[in-house]
Coordinates of C-alpha atoms in Angstrom, one line a residue:
Chain A
E1 CA -10.6 -25.7 -30.1
A2 CA -9.3 -25.4 -26.6
D3 CA -5.6 -25.2 -26.0
I4 CA -5.3 -26.8 -22.6
Y5 CA -3.1 -29.8 -22.0
Q6 CA -2.7 -32.2 -19.2
T7 CA 0.0 -34.8 -18.6
P8 CA 0.2 -37.6 -17.9
R9 CA -3.1 -38.9 -19.3
Y10 CA -2.8 -42.1 -17.3
L11 CA -0.6 -42.8 -14.3
V12 CA -0.3 -45.9 -12.1
I13 CA 2.0 -45.6 -9.1
G14 CA 2.6 -47.1 -5.8
T15 CA 1.6 -45.8 -2.4
G16 CA 3.9 -43.1 -0.9
K17 CA 5.2 -41.7 -4.2
K18 CA 5.2 -38.0 -4.9
I19 CA 3.4 -37.1 -8.1
T20 CA 2.8 -33.9 -10.1
L21 CA 0.0 -33.6 -12.6
E22 CA 0.8 -31.0 -15.2
C23 CA -1.7 -28.5 -16.7
S24 CA -0.8 -25.9 -19.3
Q25 CA -2.9 -23.6 -21.4
T26 CA -1.9 -21.3 -24.2
M27 CA -4.9 -19.1 -24.2
G28 CA -3.7 -16.5 -21.7
H29 CA -6.6 -17.3 -19.3
D30 CA -6.3 -15.8 -15.8
K31 CA -8.6 -18.3 -14.1
M32 CA -7.6 -22.0 -13.8
Y33 CA -9.3 -24.8 -11.9
W34 CA -8.6 -28.4 -10.8
Y35 CA -11.6 -30.7 -10.4
Q36 CA -11.6 -34.3 -9.1
Q37 CA -14.1 -36.7 -10.7
D38 CA -14.7 -40.4 -9.7
P39 CA -16.3 -42.6 -12.3
G40 CA -20.0 -41.7 -12.9
M41 CA -19.9 -39.0 -10.3
E42 CA -20.0 -35.2 -10.3
L43 CA -17.0 -32.9 -10.5
H44 CA -15.6 -31.6 -7.3
L45 CA -13.6 -28.5 -7.2
I46 CA -10.3 -29.0 -5.3
H47 CA -8.2 -25.9 -6.3
Y48 CA -8.6 -22.8 -8.3
S49 CA -6.6 -19.7 -9.2
Y50 CA -7.6 -16.3 -10.3
G51 CA -4.1 -15.4 -11.6
V52 CA -0.4 -15.6 -11.0
N53 CA 0.5 -16.2 -7.3
S54 CA -3.2 -16.7 -6.5
T55 CA -4.3 -20.1 -5.3
E56 CA -7.4 -21.2 -3.3
K57 CA -8.8 -24.4 -2.0
G58 CA -12.0 -25.6 -3.4
D59 CA -15.1 -27.2 -1.9
L60 CA -13.7 -30.7 -1.6
S61 CA -10.9 -31.1 0.9
S62 CA -7.8 -32.4 -0.8
E63 CA -4.3 -33.3 0.3
S64 CA -2.9 -32.0 -2.9
T65 CA -1.3 -28.6 -3.4
V66 CA -1.0 -26.3 -6.4
S67 CA 1.1 -23.5 -7.6
R68 CA 0.6 -20.7 -10.1
I69 CA 4.0 -19.1 -10.9
R70 CA 3.2 -18.5 -14.5
T71 CA -0.2 -17.7 -16.1
E72 CA -0.1 -20.7 -18.4
H73 CA 1.0 -23.3 -15.9
F74 CA -1.1 -24.8 -13.0
P75 CA 0.5 -28.0 -11.7
L76 CA -1.1 -30.2 -9.0
T77 CA 1.2 -32.1 -6.6
L78 CA 0.5 -35.0 -4.2
E79 CA 3.5 -35.4 -1.8
S80 CA 2.6 -38.9 -0.8
A81 CA 0.0 -40.7 -2.9
R82 CA -2.5 -43.1 -1.3
P83 CA -5.1 -45.4 -2.8
S84 CA -7.8 -43.0 -1.8
H85 CA -6.3 -40.5 -4.3
T86 CA -7.2 -42.8 -7.2
S87 CA -9.5 -40.7 -9.4
Q88 CA -9.6 -38.6 -12.5
Y89 CA -8.3 -35.1 -12.2
L90 CA -9.6 -32.4 -14.7
C91 CA -7.9 -29.1 -15.3
A92 CA -9.8 -26.2 -16.7
S93 CA -9.3 -22.5 -17.5
S94 CA -11.6 -19.6 -18.1
D95 CA -11.3 -16.1 -19.5
A96 CA -13.9 -13.8 -18.0
P97 CA -12.5 -10.3 -17.8
V98 CA -16.0 -8.9 -17.1
G99 CA -18.5 -10.6 -15.0
N100 CA -18.8 -14.4 -14.9
T101 CA -19.8 -15.2 -18.4
G102 CA -16.8 -17.3 -19.5
E103 CA -17.2 -20.9 -20.1
L104 CA -14.6 -23.4 -18.9
F105 CA -12.2 -25.0 -21.3
F106 CA -11.1 -28.5 -20.1
G107 CA -8.1 -30.6 -20.6
E108 CA -8.5 -34.3 -21.4
G109 CA -7.9 -35.3 -17.8
S110 CA -5.3 -37.3 -15.9
R111 CA -6.5 -40.6 -14.6
L112 CA -4.5 -41.6 -11.5
T113 CA -4.4 -45.0 -10.0
V114 CA -2.5 -45.5 -6.7
L115 CA -1.8 -49.1 -5.8
Chain B
A1 CA -22.5 -21.0 -3.9
Q2 CA -24.9 -22.8 -6.2
K3 CA -26.6 -26.1 -6.0
V4 CA -27.6 -28.2 -8.9
T5 CA -30.0 -31.2 -9.2
Q6 CA -30.0 -33.4 -12.3
A7 CA -32.6 -35.9 -11.3
Q8 CA -32.1 -38.1 -14.4
T9 CA -29.2 -40.4 -13.8
E10 CA -29.4 -42.2 -17.1
I11 CA -31.5 -41.8 -20.2
S12 CA -31.6 -44.3 -23.0
V13 CA -33.2 -43.5 -26.4
V14 CA -33.1 -44.8 -29.9
E15 CA -31.5 -42.7 -32.6
K16 CA -33.7 -39.9 -34.0
E17 CA -35.7 -39.6 -30.8
D18 CA -35.8 -36.2 -29.1
V19 CA -34.5 -36.1 -25.6
T20 CA -34.7 -33.5 -22.8
L21 CA -32.3 -33.3 -20.0
D22 CA -33.5 -31.7 -16.8
C23 CA -31.7 -29.3 -14.5
V24 CA -32.9 -27.5 -11.4
Y25 CA -30.6 -25.1 -9.7
E26 CA -30.4 -23.0 -6.5
T27 CA -28.5 -19.8 -6.1
R28 CA -28.5 -16.7 -3.9
D29 CA -26.9 -14.6 -6.6
T30 CA -29.1 -12.2 -8.4
T31 CA -27.0 -12.4 -11.5
Y32 CA -25.7 -15.7 -12.7
Y33 CA -25.0 -17.8 -15.8
L34 CA -26.1 -21.3 -16.6
F35 CA -24.0 -23.7 -18.7
W36 CA -24.4 -27.1 -20.2
Y37 CA -21.3 -29.2 -20.8
K38 CA -20.9 -32.6 -22.6
Q39 CA -18.5 -35.3 -21.5
P40 CA -18.1 -38.0 -24.1
P41 CA -16.4 -41.3 -23.3
S42 CA -13.0 -39.8 -24.1
G43 CA -13.4 -37.8 -20.8
E44 CA -12.9 -34.2 -21.9
L45 CA -15.7 -31.8 -21.0
V46 CA -16.9 -29.6 -23.8
F47 CA -18.9 -26.4 -23.4
L48 CA -22.3 -26.5 -25.2
I49 CA -24.5 -23.6 -24.3
R50 CA -24.7 -20.6 -22.0
R51 CA -27.6 -18.6 -20.7
N52 CA -27.6 -15.5 -18.4
S53 CA -30.1 -15.1 -15.6
F54 CA -31.7 -11.9 -17.0
D55 CA -32.6 -13.3 -20.4
E56 CA -35.3 -15.9 -20.4
Q57 CA -35.6 -16.1 -24.1
N58 CA -35.3 -19.7 -25.2
E59 CA -33.2 -20.4 -28.2
I60 CA -32.4 -23.1 -30.7
S61 CA -29.0 -23.8 -32.0
G62 CA -28.9 -26.6 -34.6
R63 CA -30.2 -29.7 -32.9
Y64 CA -29.8 -28.2 -29.4
S65 CA -32.4 -26.0 -27.7
W66 CA -32.9 -25.0 -24.1
N67 CA -35.8 -23.9 -21.9
F68 CA -34.9 -21.5 -19.1
Q69 CA -37.6 -20.9 -16.5
K70 CA -36.4 -18.5 -13.8
S71 CA -39.6 -18.9 -11.9
T72 CA -39.0 -22.6 -11.4
S73 CA -35.2 -22.4 -11.4
S74 CA -35.0 -24.8 -14.2
F75 CA -32.7 -24.9 -17.2
N76 CA -33.6 -27.9 -19.4
F77 CA -31.7 -28.9 -22.5
T78 CA -33.2 -30.7 -25.5
I79 CA -31.5 -32.6 -28.3
T80 CA -33.6 -33.0 -31.3
A81 CA -33.2 -36.1 -33.6
S82 CA -30.6 -37.6 -31.3
Q83 CA -27.6 -39.4 -32.9
V84 CA -25.3 -42.1 -31.6
V85 CA -22.5 -39.4 -31.2
D86 CA -24.7 -37.6 -28.7
S87 CA -24.0 -40.5 -26.2
A88 CA -22.2 -38.8 -23.3
V89 CA -22.7 -37.5 -19.8
Y90 CA -24.2 -34.0 -19.8
F91 CA -23.6 -31.6 -16.9
C92 CA -25.6 -28.6 -16.0
A93 CA -23.4 -25.9 -14.3
P94 CA -24.6 -22.6 -12.9
K95 CA -22.0 -19.9 -12.2
G96 CA -22.5 -16.9 -10.0
G97 CA -20.4 -14.0 -8.8
S98 CA -17.6 -16.2 -7.5
Y99 CA -16.6 -17.2 -11.1
I100 CA -16.7 -20.8 -10.0
P101 CA -19.2 -23.1 -11.7
T102 CA -21.0 -25.8 -9.7
F103 CA -21.5 -29.0 -11.5
G104 CA -24.4 -31.4 -11.1
R105 CA -24.0 -35.1 -11.0
G106 CA -24.6 -35.3 -14.7
T107 CA -27.1 -37.3 -16.8
S108 CA -25.7 -40.1 -18.9
L109 CA -27.4 -40.2 -22.3
I110 CA -27.2 -43.4 -24.3
V111 CA -28.4 -43.3 -27.9
H112 CA -28.9 -46.6 -29.5
P113 CA -28.6 -47.0 -33.3

């Protein structure tokens, strides 16, 4: 069973608010990822990290930012939320010390609604 | 980067039927891995199976089996004797040298009792 946790599970906020979606994993994985998924749609990579102090933007342009100060923690922040940010955000981690064999372990997701 | 096509948007079957989910991928990597994930209504994606690009031996694991054809860049996934609990969205996801998997649009499987 995967040990990766996301909070909050559900969040409804007003436009302009600053929010942080938390993601923590207890598996010691180096690689962590944030995906954005709209209902019935594919997953789009918005951020990833190969380890502490490493962060990269993904394929989908996002106004969010991330940080990786500790191995186990990979929070995502929106400085000023807008209705276009309404979506589900999925955090994942992977442990692949050699090659690219490792599967991703996903959290339960954070469903954000911006009014 | 990889590209994935899951042409089947939604499949509806009756319990105990076999069902095959199609996946066609594109990649420039010579070595890569192919994954299938399941996303039940609860939302959390769960890893199902993995296959590497240099091993085309097809396998069976319980009710799951997969057919990897490198020549046609296909990695199809079959569920035998489907059950209602199999109802979910299934994602095919190749991963190459960048360590970043690319997810297809997913196939929604509905298994009716």
